[in-house]
Structures are given as structure tokens and as C-alpha cells.
Coordinates of C-alpha atoms and ligand atoms in Angstrom, one line a residue:
M204 CA 0.0 0.0 0.0
S205 CA 1.5 3.3 -1.0
V206 CA 1.7 6.3 1.3
D207 CA -0.9 8.2 -0.7
E208 CA -3.2 5.3 -0.5
L209 CA -2.9 5.2 3.2
V210 CA -3.7 8.9 3.5
F211 CA -6.6 8.5 1.2
Q212 CA -8.0 5.5 3.1
A213 CA -7.5 7.3 6.4
I214 CA -9.6 10.2 5.3
R215 CA -12.3 8.4 3.4
R216 CA -12.8 4.8 4.6
P217 CA -13.8 3.0 7.8
H218 CA -10.7 1.7 9.6
T219 CA -9.1 1.4 13.1
I220 CA -7.4 4.2 15.1
D221 CA -4.1 2.3 14.6
F222 CA -4.5 2.7 10.9
D223 CA -5.0 6.5 11.4
R224 CA -1.8 6.6 13.4
L225 CA 0.0 4.6 10.8
A226 CA -1.2 6.9 8.1
L227 CA 0.0 9.9 10.1
F228 CA 3.4 8.2 10.4
A229 CA 3.3 7.5 6.6
F230 CA 2.5 11.1 5.9
H231 CA 5.6 12.1 7.9
L232 CA 7.7 9.7 5.7
N233 CA 6.1 11.1 2.5
N234 CA 8.6 12.5 0.0
V235 CA 6.4 13.2 -2.9
G236 CA 4.7 16.4 -4.1
Q237 CA 5.7 19.9 -4.7
P238 CA 8.6 21.2 -2.6
P239 CA 7.1 23.9 -0.4
L240 CA 10.3 24.0 1.8
R241 CA 12.9 26.7 1.8
G242 CA 16.4 25.3 1.6
P243 CA 18.0 22.1 0.4
S244 CA 15.7 19.6 2.2
R245 CA 13.7 16.8 0.9
P246 CA 10.5 17.9 -0.9
A247 CA 7.2 18.2 0.9
L248 CA 8.7 17.2 4.2
W249 CA 8.0 20.2 6.3
A250 CA 5.8 18.0 8.5
N251 CA 8.7 15.5 8.9
E252 CA 11.0 18.3 9.9
F253 CA 8.3 19.7 12.2
V254 CA 8.1 16.4 14.1
R255 CA 11.8 15.9 14.4
N256 CA 12.7 19.5 15.3
V257 CA 9.7 20.8 17.1
L258 CA 7.1 18.2 18.2
W259 CA 9.5 15.5 19.6
R260 CA 11.5 16.5 22.6
N261 CA 12.9 14.5 25.6
G262 CA 11.5 11.2 24.3
A263 CA 7.9 12.2 23.6
W264 CA 5.7 14.5 21.6
Q265 CA 5.1 17.8 23.4
T266 CA 1.5 18.9 23.4
A267 CA 2.4 22.6 23.3
A268 CA 4.2 22.1 19.9
L269 CA 0.8 21.3 18.3
D270 CA -0.7 24.7 19.4
Q271 CA -1.8 26.7 16.3
A272 CA 0.8 29.4 17.1
S273 CA 3.6 26.9 17.3
I274 CA 2.7 25.3 14.0
D275 CA 2.2 28.7 12.4
R276 CA 5.6 29.8 13.4
F277 CA 7.2 26.8 11.9
I278 CA 5.3 27.0 8.7
A279 CA 6.0 30.7 8.3
A280 CA 9.7 30.0 8.5
K281 CA 9.7 26.9 6.3
M282 CA 7.0 27.1 3.7
I283 CA 6.7 29.2 0.6
G284 CA 3.1 30.2 0.0
G285 CA 0.4 32.8 0.8
D286 CA -1.4 33.1 4.1
Q287 CA -4.3 31.0 2.8
V288 CA -2.0 28.1 1.9
R289 CA -0.3 28.2 5.2
T290 CA -3.5 28.4 7.2
K291 CA -4.8 25.5 5.3
A292 CA -1.7 23.5 5.8
R293 CA -1.8 24.1 9.6
N294 CA -5.5 23.3 9.8
N295 CA -5.2 20.1 7.8
Y296 CA -2.2 19.1 9.8
R297 CA -3.8 19.6 13.1
Y298 CA -6.9 17.8 11.8
F299 CA -4.7 14.8 11.1
F300 CA -3.7 14.7 14.7
E301 CA -7.4 14.9 15.7
L302 CA -8.3 12.0 13.4
A303 CA -5.6 9.9 15.0
G304 CA -7.1 10.7 18.5
Y305 CA -4.1 12.7 19.7
L306 CA -5.8 16.0 19.9
P307 CA -7.4 17.5 21.9
T308 CA -5.4 16.4 25.0
R309 CA -4.9 17.9 28.4
T310 CA -1.6 16.1 29.1
P311 CA 1.7 18.0 28.5
T312 CA 3.0 15.2 26.3
V313 CA 1.1 13.2 23.6
N314 CA 1.2 9.4 24.1
A315 CA 1.8 8.2 20.5
G316 CA 0.5 4.7 21.5
A317 CA 3.2 3.4 19.3
S318 CA 3.4 0.0 20.7
S319 CA 0.3 -1.1 18.8
W320 CA 1.4 0.2 15.4
I321 CA 5.2 0.3 15.6
A322 CA 5.6 -3.0 13.7
S323 CA 3.6 -1.9 10.7
A324 CA 5.3 1.5 10.8
L325 CA 8.8 0.0 10.7
F326 CA 7.8 -2.4 7.9
L327 CA 6.4 0.6 6.0
A328 CA 9.6 2.7 6.6
W329 CA 11.8 -0.2 5.5
D330 CA 9.7 -0.8 2.4
R331 CA 10.1 2.8 1.5
Y332 CA 13.8 2.7 2.1
L333 CA 14.3 -0.4 -0.1
L334 CA 12.0 0.9 -2.8
D335 CA 14.2 4.0 -2.8
G336 CA 17.2 1.8 -3.4
G337 CA 18.4 1.0 0.1
R338 CA 20.4 -2.0 1.1
N339 CA 18.5 -5.1 2.1
T340 CA 20.7 -6.1 5.1
E341 CA 20.0 -6.1 8.9
S342 CA 22.6 -3.5 9.6
A343 CA 21.5 -1.2 6.9
L344 CA 17.8 -1.4 7.9
L345 CA 18.8 -0.7 11.6
A346 CA 21.0 2.2 10.5
H347 CA 18.1 3.6 8.5
V348 CA 16.0 3.8 11.7
R349 CA 18.7 5.8 13.4
S350 CA 19.6 8.1 10.5
E351 CA 16.0 9.0 9.7
E352 CA 15.3 9.5 13.4
L353 CA 12.2 7.3 13.1
H354 CA 11.9 7.2 16.8
K355 CA 10.8 10.9 16.6
L356 CA 8.1 10.1 14.0
L357 CA 7.0 7.2 16.3
G358 CA 6.9 9.5 19.3
V359 CA 9.1 7.2 21.4
T360 CA 12.6 7.3 22.8
D361 CA 15.6 6.4 20.6
A362 CA 16.2 3.3 22.7
N363 CA 12.7 2.1 22.4
A364 CA 12.6 2.4 18.7
I365 CA 16.0 0.6 18.3
S366 CA 15.1 -2.3 20.6
N367 CA 11.8 -2.8 18.7
A368 CA 13.6 -2.5 15.4
R369 CA 16.2 -5.1 16.4
I370 CA 13.4 -7.6 17.1
L371 CA 11.3 -6.8 14.1
V372 CA 14.1 -6.6 11.5
K373 CA 14.6 -10.4 11.6
G374 CA 10.9 -11.0 10.9
Y375 CA 11.0 -8.4 8.2
L376 CA 13.9 -10.1 6.4
S377 CA 12.5 -13.6 6.9
A378 CA 9.2 -12.5 5.5
G379 CA 11.0 -11.5 2.3
S380 CA 11.3 -7.8 3.1
V381 CA 9.7 -5.7 0.4
R382 CA 9.6 -8.8 -1.9
R383 CA 7.0 -10.3 0.4
F384 CA 4.3 -8.5 -1.6
S385 CA 5.0 -10.5 -4.8
L386 CA 5.2 -13.7 -2.7
I387 CA 1.8 -12.9 -1.3
T388 CA 0.3 -12.2 -4.7
A389 CA 1.8 -15.5 -6.1
L390 CA 0.5 -17.5 -3.1
F391 CA -3.0 -16.0 -3.0
P392 CA -4.1 -14.9 -6.4
V393 CA -7.1 -12.6 -6.0
A394 CA -10.2 -13.9 -7.7
T395 CA -12.1 -11.1 -9.4
P396 CA -15.8 -11.9 -9.4
A397 CA -17.9 -10.5 -12.2
A398 CA -20.1 -7.5 -11.4
T399 CA -19.9 -7.9 -7.7
P400 CA -17.4 -5.3 -6.5
S401 CA -16.4 -5.5 -2.8
R402 CA -18.7 -2.9 -1.3
H403 CA -17.1 -2.2 2.1
V404 CA -13.7 -1.4 0.8
P405 CA -14.2 -0.4 -2.8
S406 CA -11.0 0.2 -4.8
P407 CA -10.9 3.8 -5.6
S408 CA -9.9 4.5 -9.2
P409 CA -6.2 5.5 -9.6
T410 CA -7.1 9.0 -10.6
A411 CA -9.5 9.5 -7.7
T412 CA -6.8 8.3 -5.3
S413 CA -4.1 10.6 -6.3
S414 CA -6.2 13.7 -6.6
E415 CA -8.1 13.1 -3.4
A416 CA -4.9 12.4 -1.5
E417 CA -3.5 15.8 -2.3
W418 CA -5.3 17.3 0.7
L419 CA -2.8 20.1 1.1
D420 CA -3.8 21.6 -2.2
Q421 CA -5.3 25.0 -2.1
D422 CA -8.2 23.7 -4.0
G423 CA -9.3 21.4 -1.1
S424 CA -12.0 23.4 0.5
D425 CA -12.8 23.8 4.2
E426 CA -16.2 22.1 3.4
T427 CA -14.2 19.0 2.4
V428 CA -12.5 18.9 5.7
E429 CA -15.7 19.5 7.5
R430 CA -17.5 16.7 5.7
S431 CA -14.6 14.4 6.6
V432 CA -14.9 15.4 10.3
V433 CA -18.6 14.5 10.3
S434 CA -18.1 11.2 8.5
R435 CA -15.2 10.4 10.9
L436 CA -17.4 11.0 13.9
A437 CA -19.9 8.6 12.4
Q438 CA -17.2 6.1 11.8
K439 CA -16.1 6.3 15.4
R440 CA -19.7 5.6 16.5
N441 CA -19.9 2.7 14.1
R442 CA -16.8 1.1 15.5
K443 CA -18.2 1.3 19.0
I444 CA -21.5 -0.3 18.0
A445 CA -19.6 -3.0 16.1
S446 CA -17.2 -3.8 18.9
Q447 CA -20.0 -4.2 21.3
L448 CA -21.8 -6.6 19.1
R449 CA -18.6 -8.6 18.5
L450 CA -18.2 -8.9 22.3
H451 CA -21.9 -10.0 22.5
Y452 CA -21.1 -12.9 20.3
K453 CA -17.8 -13.5 22.0
H454 CA -16.2 -13.3 18.6
A455 CA -17.9 -16.4 17.4
C456 CA -18.8 -16.3 13.7
M457 CA -22.6 -16.3 13.3
F458 CA -22.3 -18.5 10.3
C459 CA -19.8 -21.2 11.2
G460 CA -19.4 -20.7 15.0
V461 CA -15.6 -20.4 14.8
R462 CA -13.8 -18.2 17.3
L463 CA -10.6 -17.2 15.6
Q464 CA -7.9 -17.2 18.3
V465 CA -5.2 -14.6 17.8
G466 CA -3.4 -14.8 21.2
E467 CA -3.7 -16.1 24.7
G468 CA -7.4 -15.4 25.5
R469 CA -7.7 -13.1 22.5
F470 CA -10.1 -13.6 19.6
Y471 CA -10.8 -11.9 16.4
S472 CA -14.1 -11.4 14.5
E473 CA -15.4 -8.9 12.1
A474 CA -18.6 -6.9 12.1
A475 CA -20.3 -7.1 8.7
H476 CA -22.8 -4.5 7.5
V477 CA -25.7 -6.2 5.8
K478 CA -26.6 -3.1 3.8
P479 CA -23.5 -1.0 3.2
L480 CA -23.2 2.3 4.9
G481 CA -22.8 5.5 2.9
K482 CA -23.5 6.2 -0.7
P483 CA -25.2 4.8 -2.7
H484 CA -26.9 2.3 -0.4
D485 CA -27.1 4.3 2.8
G486 CA -27.5 1.3 5.1
P487 CA -28.3 2.2 8.8
D488 CA -25.4 2.3 11.3
K489 CA -27.2 0.2 13.8
T490 CA -26.7 -3.2 15.3
D491 CA -29.7 -4.5 13.5
N492 CA -27.8 -4.0 10.2
L493 CA -24.7 -5.9 11.5
L494 CA -23.5 -9.5 11.6
V495 CA -20.6 -10.9 13.5
L496 CA -18.5 -13.0 11.1
C497 CA -15.1 -14.6 10.7
P498 CA -13.0 -13.0 8.0
N499 CA -13.7 -15.8 5.5
H500 CA -17.4 -15.6 5.8
H501 CA -17.4 -11.8 5.9
L502 CA -15.7 -11.8 2.5
Q503 CA -18.1 -14.4 1.2
F504 CA -21.1 -12.4 2.5
D505 CA -19.8 -9.2 1.1
R506 CA -19.4 -10.8 -2.3
G507 CA -22.9 -12.4 -2.2
V508 CA -21.4 -15.9 -2.2
L509 CA -23.4 -16.4 1.0
R510 CA -26.8 -14.7 1.6
L511 CA -29.5 -14.9 4.2
K512 CA -33.2 -15.8 3.8
V513 CA -35.5 -14.7 6.6
E514 CA -37.5 -17.6 8.0
G515 CA -39.6 -16.4 11.0
S516 CA -37.1 -15.6 13.7
K517 CA -34.4 -17.5 12.0
L518 CA -32.2 -17.0 9.0
R519 CA -31.3 -19.6 6.4
I520 CA -27.9 -19.4 4.8
V521 CA -28.0 -19.7 1.0
S522 CA -24.7 -20.3 -0.8
I523 CA -24.1 -20.1 -4.5
V524 CA -22.0 -23.2 -3.9
P525 CA -24.5 -26.0 -3.2
S526 CA -21.8 -28.3 -1.8
D527 CA -20.8 -25.6 0.8
P528 CA -21.6 -27.2 4.3
L529 CA -23.1 -23.8 5.3
H530 CA -25.7 -24.0 2.4
N531 CA -29.2 -24.3 3.8
K532 CA -28.0 -24.1 7.5
L533 CA -30.5 -22.3 9.8
I534 CA -29.0 -19.8 12.2
A535 CA -30.7 -18.1 15.2
P536 CA -29.2 -14.6 15.8
S537 CA -29.3 -13.5 19.4
H538 CA -29.6 -9.9 18.4
A539 CA -32.4 -8.2 16.5
L540 CA -31.8 -7.9 12.8
D541 CA -33.5 -5.5 10.4
T542 CA -35.2 -7.9 7.9
S543 CA -35.5 -5.2 5.3
C544 CA -31.7 -5.0 5.2
V545 CA -31.4 -8.8 5.1
N546 CA -33.9 -8.9 2.2
W547 CA -32.1 -6.0 0.5
H548 CA -28.8 -8.0 0.6
F549 CA -30.5 -11.1 -0.8
D550 CA -32.2 -9.2 -3.6
W551 CA -29.1 -7.1 -4.4
F552 CA -27.1 -10.1 -5.3
D553 CA -30.0 -11.8 -6.9
D554 CA -30.0 -9.0 -9.5
K555 CA -26.3 -9.5 -10.0
R556 CA -26.5 -12.9 -11.4
Ligands
ZN151 ZN1 -17.3 -18.2 9.8

């Protein structure tokens, strides 16, 4: 996933708070775009410099550095552009910290919460380093963490970043480093079903991605930011509703009953919207429009491979694969479901074949 894609997803799609924090980290790595910086620095990296030189101090991010006045001072000294551009850059930058749940805060330092996203962040930084022609060795990868001062972008101490990097670098190399993507693609070729695009995470067209991700452009209006704030608040609410329902089912898939264990006493399940939220379907963000499923059955449900037929207080699973053991299985949900959404899903995929 490219940095631009991360930023785009962070602004537009449902996702976790760790994803937002990773996107912010990726933004700080970003080295594309027009150079707004005075002096011989990397292009478009004023935010990277801001973190390393202003935000991070004494092992943590300092809350006061994120004050409007503090950012304004930095931008005025570093960025070429009119008042409007600078104000927009500041507002959008602060907005990014709000999205990631770092602002507002009353504590003098901002807890980056890096422990839950540091692994992804280091993998991302190493990918970028190798794609830029870096050396694929343990010592070079560790040296990169130091020379780029990644600990500052992670909001942790130097020692913390390096000790994590030492542990993670072996896993990174044994996973094939940046080549792991081609390995994954070769191992798991993605089937492309006809006329049933994934509705929950639709692939944005390449043009939409690059233009939408350029959120520092002067063209990006305040209304765009405002709309994003509103939709982000809605997403937060959705996540809470969804996690409550997942707990209600103790992470057991409503279709197959599997509780996917991901650690000692830790389980993983997904909340699937029966009728998708947002345009064009505008499904309700309520528990009666949600199912708790394992990742496999979530995918099959989203693609219409599995559908549900309402039968009184029960639901019958209908698979397009008649030999599927789930085909014709009756399930009894222990939460109320909106039958109009269930019927909508059934009919929607009926029309598609
Ligand atoms: Zn399942």
C-alpha cells in the first residue's frame, strides 16, 4: 500500500485508530509532491521536519508544539506560499492529529500509543527505504531507523525504537522484506468476481486516489475537511457499536461458529454490514444492520457468495456453492436484525447474477 493510498484511506474509509496513526506516520515519511520547503531539504517534508525538530522533545511528543501558534511559526519559517495556503496546511495538519485521536489532549505530552502500530510503521519505513534503493541487510535497515530519526516520528525514545527494530528486522527479512508482496500475490491470487465489487472497501480509481490524497492543495475546500470530520465521527460511533456486538457474540462467527484465536485469551471477529453504509446504499449504522462473522465468511457475505433468507425468527444461509456445508444451514441470531436490510442484501445479489 502506497503512502498516498494510506492517507486516502485514512480520510475516506472505515478503519481502526491504529490505521490512522500509521497513516500519520506514513505522511511524515512522505517524500512526494511539490517542494514547499525553503532550503535544500527533501521535498514536501516540512511536516517531517516539524516532528523531528519541534514536536518531539525529551523522548515524547510535546502537546504545546501542536498549538496553532507553534505550527504557524514553523510553517511561516519553512513554507513558501500565501497566508491562505499556510493556514490550510496548519488546519489540515492539526486535523490529522485529531483524526488519530491525539488532539485535543490535556496532558503535557502526547502518548503516541506506538506499541500497537510500531511494527507496521517500521515495515512501512523499511519498504520505502528499499524501494528508494536502500540495502537489504539487517545492519542497513537498523542504520536507517537511526539516520532517519524514526523514533521521533514514532513518538518514542531512541532506545525504544531501536530495541523494537532489532526484534522486528529479523521478521521483516525472513518475510522476504519488500519482496513479500510479490510472494503474497503469487500464493494467493485474487479472484475477481464478475459484477460484484467489494462494497465495504471499494477500490478507488487511480485518478481519484491521487487527486483526493493531495489534501494540502489550495483547491481542497474547508467544506471537504468539515465533511470528513462529520463522517469520521460517524465512523467512530460505528466502530463502538460494532465492537459491542462482536463482544456480545464473544467473537464467534454467526455462520460457522468459529472463534478465531489470535493470542492467549484473544479472539478476532469482524462486524459485517448487511446493507452497506454510505452512498449509494445508505444502510443504517445500527446493530440490526450488523452481523458478526469470521474474516472468510465476511468476505463471502460481502461478495454475495453467502446470503440470508428470513424464515420467521431464524435465518437460512444460502450459498451459491450448493456443496458448501453452510448451504441451507439455519441460524438463530441472538440480536435483532432488520429484515428489510437482510432482504435487501439477498435481492441485491439476486440481481447481480
Ligand atoms: Zn465463519
